[in-house]
CSV table of C-alpha atoms and ligand atoms in Angstrom, one decimal:
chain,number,residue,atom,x,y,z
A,1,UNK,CA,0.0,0.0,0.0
A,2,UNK,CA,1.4,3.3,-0.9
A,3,UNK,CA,-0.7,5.7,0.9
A,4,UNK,CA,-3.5,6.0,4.1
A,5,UNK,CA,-5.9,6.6,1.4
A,6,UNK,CA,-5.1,3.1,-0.4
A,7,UNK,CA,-5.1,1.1,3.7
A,8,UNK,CA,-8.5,2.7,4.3
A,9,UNK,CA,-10.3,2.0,1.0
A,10,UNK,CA,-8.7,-1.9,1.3
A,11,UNK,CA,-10.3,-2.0,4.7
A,12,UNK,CA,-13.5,-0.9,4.5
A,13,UNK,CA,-13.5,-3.2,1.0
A,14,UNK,CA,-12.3,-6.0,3.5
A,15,UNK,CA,-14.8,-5.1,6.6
A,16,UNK,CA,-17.4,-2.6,5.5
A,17,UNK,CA,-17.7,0.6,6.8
A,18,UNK,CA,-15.6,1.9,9.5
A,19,UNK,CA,-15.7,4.1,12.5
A,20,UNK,CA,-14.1,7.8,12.1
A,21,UNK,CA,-12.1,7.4,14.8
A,22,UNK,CA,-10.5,4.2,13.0
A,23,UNK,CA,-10.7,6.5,9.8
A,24,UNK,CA,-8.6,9.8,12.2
A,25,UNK,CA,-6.5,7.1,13.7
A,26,UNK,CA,-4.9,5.8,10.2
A,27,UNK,CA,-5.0,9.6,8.4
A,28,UNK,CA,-3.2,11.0,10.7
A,29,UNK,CA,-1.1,8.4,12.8
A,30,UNK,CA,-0.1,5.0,10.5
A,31,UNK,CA,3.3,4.7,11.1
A,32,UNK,CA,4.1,5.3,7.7
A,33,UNK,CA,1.4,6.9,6.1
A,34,UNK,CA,-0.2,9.2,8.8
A,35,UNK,CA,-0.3,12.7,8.5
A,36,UNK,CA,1.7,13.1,11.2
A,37,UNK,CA,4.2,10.3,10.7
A,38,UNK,CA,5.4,11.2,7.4
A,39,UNK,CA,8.2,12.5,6.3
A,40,UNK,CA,7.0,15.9,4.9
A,41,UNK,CA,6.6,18.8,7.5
A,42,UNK,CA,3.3,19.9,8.7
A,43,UNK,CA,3.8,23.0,10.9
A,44,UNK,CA,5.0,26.5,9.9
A,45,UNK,CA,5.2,28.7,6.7
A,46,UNK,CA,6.0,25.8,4.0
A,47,UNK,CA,3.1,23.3,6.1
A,48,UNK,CA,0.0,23.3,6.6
A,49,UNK,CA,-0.7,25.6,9.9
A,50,UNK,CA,1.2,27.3,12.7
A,51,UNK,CA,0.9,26.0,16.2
A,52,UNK,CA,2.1,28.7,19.1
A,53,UNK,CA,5.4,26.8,19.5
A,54,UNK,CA,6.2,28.0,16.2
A,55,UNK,CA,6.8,31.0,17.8
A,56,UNK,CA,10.0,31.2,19.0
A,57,UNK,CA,11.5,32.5,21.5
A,58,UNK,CA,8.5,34.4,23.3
A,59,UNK,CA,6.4,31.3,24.0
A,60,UNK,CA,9.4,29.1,24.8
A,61,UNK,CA,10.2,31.8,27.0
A,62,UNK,CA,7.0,32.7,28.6
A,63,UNK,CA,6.3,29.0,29.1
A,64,UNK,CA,9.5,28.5,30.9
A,65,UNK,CA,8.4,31.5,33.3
A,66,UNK,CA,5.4,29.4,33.8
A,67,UNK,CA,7.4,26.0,34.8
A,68,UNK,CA,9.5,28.3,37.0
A,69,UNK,CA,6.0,29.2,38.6
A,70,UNK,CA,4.9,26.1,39.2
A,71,UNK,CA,8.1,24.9,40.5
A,72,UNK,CA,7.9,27.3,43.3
A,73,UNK,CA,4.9,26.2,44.1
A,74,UNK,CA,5.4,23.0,44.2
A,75,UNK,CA,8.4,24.1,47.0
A,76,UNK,CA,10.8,23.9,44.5
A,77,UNK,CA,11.2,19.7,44.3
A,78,UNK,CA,14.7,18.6,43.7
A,79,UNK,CA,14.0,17.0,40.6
A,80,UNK,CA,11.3,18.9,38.8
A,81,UNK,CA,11.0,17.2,35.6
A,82,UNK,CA,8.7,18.3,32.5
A,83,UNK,CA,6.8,16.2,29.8
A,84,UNK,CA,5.6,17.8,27.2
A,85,UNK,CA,3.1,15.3,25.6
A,86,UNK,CA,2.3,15.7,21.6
A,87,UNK,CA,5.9,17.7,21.2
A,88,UNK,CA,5.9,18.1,17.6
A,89,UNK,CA,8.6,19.7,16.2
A,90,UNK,CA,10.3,20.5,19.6
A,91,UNK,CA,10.2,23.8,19.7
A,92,UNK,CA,10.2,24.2,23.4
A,93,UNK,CA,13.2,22.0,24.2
A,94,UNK,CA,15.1,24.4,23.6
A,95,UNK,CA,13.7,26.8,26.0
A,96,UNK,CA,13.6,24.1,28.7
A,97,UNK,CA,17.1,23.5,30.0
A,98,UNK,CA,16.8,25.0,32.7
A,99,UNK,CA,14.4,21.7,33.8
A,100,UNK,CA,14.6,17.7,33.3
A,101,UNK,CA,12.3,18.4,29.9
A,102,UNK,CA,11.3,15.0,28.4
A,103,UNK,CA,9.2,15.0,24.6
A,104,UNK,CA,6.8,12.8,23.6
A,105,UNK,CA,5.0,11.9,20.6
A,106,UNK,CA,3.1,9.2,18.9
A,107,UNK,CA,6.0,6.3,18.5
A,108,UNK,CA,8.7,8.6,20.0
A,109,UNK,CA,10.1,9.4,23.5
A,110,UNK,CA,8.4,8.1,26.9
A,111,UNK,CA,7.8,9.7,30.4
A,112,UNK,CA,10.1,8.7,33.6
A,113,UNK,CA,8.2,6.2,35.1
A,114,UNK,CA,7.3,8.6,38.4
A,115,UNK,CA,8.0,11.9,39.0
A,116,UNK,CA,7.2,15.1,40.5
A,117,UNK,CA,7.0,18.3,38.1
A,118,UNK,CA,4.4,19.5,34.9
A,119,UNK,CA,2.8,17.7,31.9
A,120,UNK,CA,2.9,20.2,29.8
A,121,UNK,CA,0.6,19.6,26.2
A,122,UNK,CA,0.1,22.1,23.1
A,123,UNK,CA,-2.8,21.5,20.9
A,124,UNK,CA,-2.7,17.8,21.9
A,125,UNK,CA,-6.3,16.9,22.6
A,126,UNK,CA,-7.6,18.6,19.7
A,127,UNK,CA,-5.4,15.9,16.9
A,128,UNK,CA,-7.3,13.0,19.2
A,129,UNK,CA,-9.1,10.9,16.8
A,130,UNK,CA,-12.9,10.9,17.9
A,131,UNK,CA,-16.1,9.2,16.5
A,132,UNK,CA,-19.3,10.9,15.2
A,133,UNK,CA,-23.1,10.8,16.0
A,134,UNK,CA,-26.0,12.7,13.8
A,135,UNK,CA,-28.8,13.0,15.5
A,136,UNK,CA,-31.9,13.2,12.8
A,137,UNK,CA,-35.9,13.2,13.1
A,138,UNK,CA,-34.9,12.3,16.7
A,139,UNK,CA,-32.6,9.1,16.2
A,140,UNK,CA,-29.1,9.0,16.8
A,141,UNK,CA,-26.8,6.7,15.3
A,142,UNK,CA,-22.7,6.7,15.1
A,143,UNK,CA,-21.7,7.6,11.5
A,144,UNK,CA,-19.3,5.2,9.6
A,145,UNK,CA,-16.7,5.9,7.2
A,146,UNK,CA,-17.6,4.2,3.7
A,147,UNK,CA,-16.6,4.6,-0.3
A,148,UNK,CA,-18.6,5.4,-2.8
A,149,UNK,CA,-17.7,6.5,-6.3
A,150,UNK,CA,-14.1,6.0,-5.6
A,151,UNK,CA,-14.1,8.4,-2.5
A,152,UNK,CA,-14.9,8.5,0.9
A,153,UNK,CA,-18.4,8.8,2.4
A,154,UNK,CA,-20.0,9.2,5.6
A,155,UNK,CA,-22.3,6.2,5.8
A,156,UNK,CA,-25.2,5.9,9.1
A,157,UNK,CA,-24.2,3.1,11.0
A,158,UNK,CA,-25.5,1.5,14.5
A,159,UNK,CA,-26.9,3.1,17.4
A,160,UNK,CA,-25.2,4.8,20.0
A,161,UNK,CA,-23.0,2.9,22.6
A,162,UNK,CA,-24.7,2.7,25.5
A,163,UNK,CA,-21.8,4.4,27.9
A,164,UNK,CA,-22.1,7.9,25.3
A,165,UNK,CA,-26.0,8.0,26.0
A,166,UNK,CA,-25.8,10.4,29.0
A,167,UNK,CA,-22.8,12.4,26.7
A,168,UNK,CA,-25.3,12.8,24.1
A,169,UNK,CA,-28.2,13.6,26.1
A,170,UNK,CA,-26.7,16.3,27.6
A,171,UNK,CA,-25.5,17.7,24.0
A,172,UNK,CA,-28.7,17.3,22.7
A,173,UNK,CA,-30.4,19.2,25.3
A,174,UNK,CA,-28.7,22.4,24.3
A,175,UNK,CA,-30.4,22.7,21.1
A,176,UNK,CA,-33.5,23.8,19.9
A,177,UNK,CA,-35.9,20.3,19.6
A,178,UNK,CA,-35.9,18.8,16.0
A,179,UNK,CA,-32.7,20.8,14.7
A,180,UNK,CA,-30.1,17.7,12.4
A,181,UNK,CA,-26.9,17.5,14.8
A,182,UNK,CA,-23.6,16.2,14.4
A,183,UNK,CA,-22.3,15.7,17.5
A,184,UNK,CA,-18.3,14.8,18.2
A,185,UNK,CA,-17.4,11.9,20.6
A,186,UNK,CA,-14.1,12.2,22.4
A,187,UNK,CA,-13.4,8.6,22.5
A,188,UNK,CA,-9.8,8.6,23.1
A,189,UNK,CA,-10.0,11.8,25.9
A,190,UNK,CA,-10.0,10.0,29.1
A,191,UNK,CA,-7.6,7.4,28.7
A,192,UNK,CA,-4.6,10.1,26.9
A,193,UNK,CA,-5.4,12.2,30.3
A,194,UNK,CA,-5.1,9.4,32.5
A,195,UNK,CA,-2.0,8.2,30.6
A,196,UNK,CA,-0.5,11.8,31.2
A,197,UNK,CA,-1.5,11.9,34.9
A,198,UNK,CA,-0.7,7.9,35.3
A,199,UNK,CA,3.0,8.8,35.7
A,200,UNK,CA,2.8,12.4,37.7
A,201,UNK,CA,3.3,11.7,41.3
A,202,UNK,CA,2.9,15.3,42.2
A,203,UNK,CA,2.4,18.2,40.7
A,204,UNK,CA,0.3,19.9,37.6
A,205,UNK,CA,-1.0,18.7,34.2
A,206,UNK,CA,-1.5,22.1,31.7
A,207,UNK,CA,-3.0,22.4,28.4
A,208,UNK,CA,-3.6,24.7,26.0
A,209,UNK,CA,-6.1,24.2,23.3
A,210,UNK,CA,-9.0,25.7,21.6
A,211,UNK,CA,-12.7,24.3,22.2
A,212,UNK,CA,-15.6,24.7,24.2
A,213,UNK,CA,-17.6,24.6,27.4
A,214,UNK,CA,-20.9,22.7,26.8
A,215,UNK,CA,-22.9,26.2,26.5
A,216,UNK,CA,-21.2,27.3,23.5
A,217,UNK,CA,-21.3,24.1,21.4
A,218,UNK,CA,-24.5,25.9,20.9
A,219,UNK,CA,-22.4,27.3,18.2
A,220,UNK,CA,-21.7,24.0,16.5
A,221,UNK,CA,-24.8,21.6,15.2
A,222,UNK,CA,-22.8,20.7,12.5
A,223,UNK,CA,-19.6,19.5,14.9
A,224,UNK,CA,-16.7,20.8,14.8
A,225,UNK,CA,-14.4,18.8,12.7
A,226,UNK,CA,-12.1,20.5,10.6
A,227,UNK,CA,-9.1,20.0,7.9
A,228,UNK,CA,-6.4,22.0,7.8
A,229,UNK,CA,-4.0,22.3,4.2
A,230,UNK,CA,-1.7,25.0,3.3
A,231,UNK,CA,-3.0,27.2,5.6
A,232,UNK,CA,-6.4,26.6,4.6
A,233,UNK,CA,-9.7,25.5,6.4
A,234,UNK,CA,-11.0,22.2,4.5
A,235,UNK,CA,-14.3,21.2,5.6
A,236,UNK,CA,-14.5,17.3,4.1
A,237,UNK,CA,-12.3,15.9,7.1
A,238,UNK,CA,-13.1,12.9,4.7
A,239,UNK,CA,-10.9,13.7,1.6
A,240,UNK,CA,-6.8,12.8,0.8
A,241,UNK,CA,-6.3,11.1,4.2
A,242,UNK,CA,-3.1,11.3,4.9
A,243,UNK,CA,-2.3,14.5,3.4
A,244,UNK,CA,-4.2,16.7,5.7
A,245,UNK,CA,-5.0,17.7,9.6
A,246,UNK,CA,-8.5,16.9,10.9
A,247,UNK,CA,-8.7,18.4,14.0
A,248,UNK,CA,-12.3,18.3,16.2
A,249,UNK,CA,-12.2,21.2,19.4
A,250,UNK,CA,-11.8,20.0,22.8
A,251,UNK,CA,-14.9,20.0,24.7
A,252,UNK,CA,-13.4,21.3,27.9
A,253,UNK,CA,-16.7,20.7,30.4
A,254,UNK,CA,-16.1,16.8,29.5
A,255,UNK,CA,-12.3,17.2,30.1
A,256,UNK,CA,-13.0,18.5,33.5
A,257,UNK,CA,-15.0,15.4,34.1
A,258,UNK,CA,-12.7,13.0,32.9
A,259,UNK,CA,-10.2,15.3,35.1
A,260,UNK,CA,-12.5,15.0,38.3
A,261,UNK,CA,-13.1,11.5,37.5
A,262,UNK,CA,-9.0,10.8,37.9
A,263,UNK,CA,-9.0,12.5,41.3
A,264,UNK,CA,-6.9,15.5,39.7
A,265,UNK,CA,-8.3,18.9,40.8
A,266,UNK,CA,-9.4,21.6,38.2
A,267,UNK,CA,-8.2,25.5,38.4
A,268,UNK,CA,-10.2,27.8,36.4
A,269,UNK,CA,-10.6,27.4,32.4
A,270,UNK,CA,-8.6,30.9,31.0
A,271,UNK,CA,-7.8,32.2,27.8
A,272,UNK,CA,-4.2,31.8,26.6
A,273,UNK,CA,-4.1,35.6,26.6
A,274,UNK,CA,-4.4,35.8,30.6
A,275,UNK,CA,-2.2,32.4,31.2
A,276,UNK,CA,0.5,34.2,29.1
A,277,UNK,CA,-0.4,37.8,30.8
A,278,UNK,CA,-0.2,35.8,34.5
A,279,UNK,CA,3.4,34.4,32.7
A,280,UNK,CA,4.7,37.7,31.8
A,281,UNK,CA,3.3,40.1,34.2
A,282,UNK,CA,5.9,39.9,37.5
A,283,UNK,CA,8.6,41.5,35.1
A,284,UNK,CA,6.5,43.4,33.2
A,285,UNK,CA,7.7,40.8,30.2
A,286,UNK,CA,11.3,41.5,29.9
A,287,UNK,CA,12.7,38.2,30.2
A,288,UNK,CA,10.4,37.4,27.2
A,289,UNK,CA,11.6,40.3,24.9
A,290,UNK,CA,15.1,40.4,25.8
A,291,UNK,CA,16.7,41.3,22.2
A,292,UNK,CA,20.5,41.7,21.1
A,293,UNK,CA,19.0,44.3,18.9
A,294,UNK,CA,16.2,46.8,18.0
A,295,UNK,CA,15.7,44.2,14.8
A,296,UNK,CA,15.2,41.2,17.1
A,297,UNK,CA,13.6,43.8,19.8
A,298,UNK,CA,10.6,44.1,17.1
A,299,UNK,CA,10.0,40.1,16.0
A,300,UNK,CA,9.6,39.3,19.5
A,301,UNK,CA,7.4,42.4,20.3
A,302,UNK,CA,5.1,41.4,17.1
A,303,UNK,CA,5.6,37.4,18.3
A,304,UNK,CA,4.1,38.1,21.5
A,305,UNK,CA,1.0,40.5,19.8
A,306,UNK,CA,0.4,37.8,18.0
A,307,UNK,CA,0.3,35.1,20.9
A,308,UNK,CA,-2.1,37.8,23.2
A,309,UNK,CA,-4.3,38.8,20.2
A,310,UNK,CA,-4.4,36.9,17.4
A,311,UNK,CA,-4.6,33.1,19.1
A,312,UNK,CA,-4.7,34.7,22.5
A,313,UNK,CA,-8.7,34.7,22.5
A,314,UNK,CA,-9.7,31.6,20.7
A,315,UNK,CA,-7.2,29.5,22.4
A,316,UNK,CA,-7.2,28.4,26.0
A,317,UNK,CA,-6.0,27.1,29.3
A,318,UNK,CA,-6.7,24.9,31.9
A,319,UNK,CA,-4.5,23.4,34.7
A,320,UNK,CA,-5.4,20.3,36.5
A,321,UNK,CA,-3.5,19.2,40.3
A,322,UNK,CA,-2.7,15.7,41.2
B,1,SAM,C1,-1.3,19.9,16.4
B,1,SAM,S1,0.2,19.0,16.8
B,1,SAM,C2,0.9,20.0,18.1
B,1,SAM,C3,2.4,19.8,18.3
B,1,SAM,C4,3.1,20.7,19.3
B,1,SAM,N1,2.6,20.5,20.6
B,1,SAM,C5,3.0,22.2,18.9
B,1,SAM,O1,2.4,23.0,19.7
B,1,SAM,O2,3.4,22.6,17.8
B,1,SAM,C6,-0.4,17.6,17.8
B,1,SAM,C7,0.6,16.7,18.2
B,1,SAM,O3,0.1,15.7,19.1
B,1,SAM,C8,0.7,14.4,18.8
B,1,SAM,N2,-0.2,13.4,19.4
B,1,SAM,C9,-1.4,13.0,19.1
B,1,SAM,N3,-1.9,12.1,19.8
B,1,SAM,C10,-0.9,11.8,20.8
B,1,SAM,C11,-0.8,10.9,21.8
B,1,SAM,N4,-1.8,10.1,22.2
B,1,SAM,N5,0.4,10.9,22.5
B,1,SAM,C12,1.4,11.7,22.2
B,1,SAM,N6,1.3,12.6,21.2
B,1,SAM,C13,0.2,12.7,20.5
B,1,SAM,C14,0.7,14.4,17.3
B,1,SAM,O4,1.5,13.4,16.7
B,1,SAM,C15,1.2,15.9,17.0
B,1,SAM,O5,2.6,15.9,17.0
């Protein structure tokens, strides 16, 4: 097989239609084909999308203010260690050495066994593959990946499983009666948490991603699933897998849960604008735009505008405690 495209068609030729979450896991995560396991680059200028870490140094910078913070309050643990789950690129190592840093991804790097310190994730929960309900004329049933016509095509499939009733319920109760919704499930949300907080003895789990409380998926009764390609929004998540991002947003009220379920503790949900303003603040940001020259002095200035305004807003924070 030479592409993700070729493995899924064979499969559901094989099997029959498959779940989207099968259909996520094998776009973006085969180990040879998937989006994110491929050779070619996604992030940046010459990818397909810019993550914060791609700017460099103010949010390496302002993050390693933050695990300074955090150290502190943890009473400043001998061996304060940092694992940043979903690394990507890398980006932050760099900015990190003042801590045991540790970088993980799918099929590379690991967390120490036990330790006392941060897990630390960027736009991790938001590449998590999910499955996908439509609720129409009052019936809800999961919708299956399927081919028609040489493509891909959302086919309905059974009902519900049973442990997403309550999940849906809830969802469903936010719209208007009657309305056609597509509604995300994030089947792979509890175990990656408890995975990251498995390890953490002591200490803080912090992530920053974009998504909702349950209110405002009043905003989305068509889901939220979304391609990303050459800096371009692509709305059939089903086309060329492989050769783009599907991301679905985070739905933060159920990560809470899932959080409260694992016996971690939840601060407040913040934007990123007031995480990296609470970062930046006790020196008034001049460790963060510390410049060799006026040059430099005006990248980082315009790096940190655009963390605090542009995705300062529509991305956010939360912190759990274990
Ligand atoms: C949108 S990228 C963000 C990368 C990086 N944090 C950044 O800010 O640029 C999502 C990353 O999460 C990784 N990822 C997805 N699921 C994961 C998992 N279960 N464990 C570790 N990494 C995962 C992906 O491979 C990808 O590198």
């Amino acid at each position: 097989m030479r592409s993700a495209a070729e493995l899924l068609a064979a499969e559901i030729r094989d099997q029959g239609p498959i779940p989207f979450s099968r259909f996520m896991e094998t776009a973006l995560y085969h180990p040879e084909h998937g989006y994110y396991r491929s050779p070619r680059d996604p992030f940046g200028t010459a990818g397909d999308f810019y993550t914060a870490s791609q700017l460099q140094p103010v949010f390496g910078r302002l993050i390693a203010a933050v695990m300074h913070q955090r150290r502190a309050e943890l009473g400043d643990p001998e061996r304060f260690i940092i694992v940043e789950w979903g690394a990507g690129r890398g980006e932050l190592a760099e900015h990190l050495t003042a801590f045991h840093h540790y970088a993980l991804d799918v099929g590379r790097g690991s967390a120490p066994p036990r330790f006392e310190g941060v897990v630390f994730s960027n736009e991790l929960f938001d590449a998590l593959p999910v499955d996908v309900v439509r609720i129409q004329d009052g019936v809800a049933s999961l919708m299956l990946v399927g081919r028609q016509d040489g493509g891909f095509v959302w086919t309905p499939g059974p009902p519900v499983p049973e442990e997403w009733h309550a999940y849906i319920e809830r969802v469903r109760a936010i719209f208007p009666p009657g309305e056609e919704l597509w509604i995300e499930l994030p089947v792979r949300l509890r175990d990656t948490l408890a995975a990251m907080a498995a390890p953490l003895e002591r200490g803080f789990i912090i992530t920053i991603d974009y998504g909702y409380t349950e209110p405002e998926l009043i905003r989305f009764p068509r889901g939220t699933l979304m391609s990303y390609r050459r800096h371009r929004a692509v709305e059939d998540v089903l086309r060329d897998p492989g050769e783009q991002d599907i991301t679905a947003h985070v739905p933060f009220t159920h990560l809470e849960a899932c959080a409260a379920s694992l016996g971690l503790v939840s601060s407040p949900l913040i934007t990123l604008t007031r995480f990296l303003m609470e970062a930046g603040e006790p020196d008034q940001f001049a460790s963060a735009l510390a410049a060799a020259d006026e040059h430099e002095a005006l990248r980082l200035r315009l790096q940190l505008k655009s963390l605090l305004f542009g995705m300062g807003e529509t991305f956010r924070c939360i912190a759990f405690r274990k």
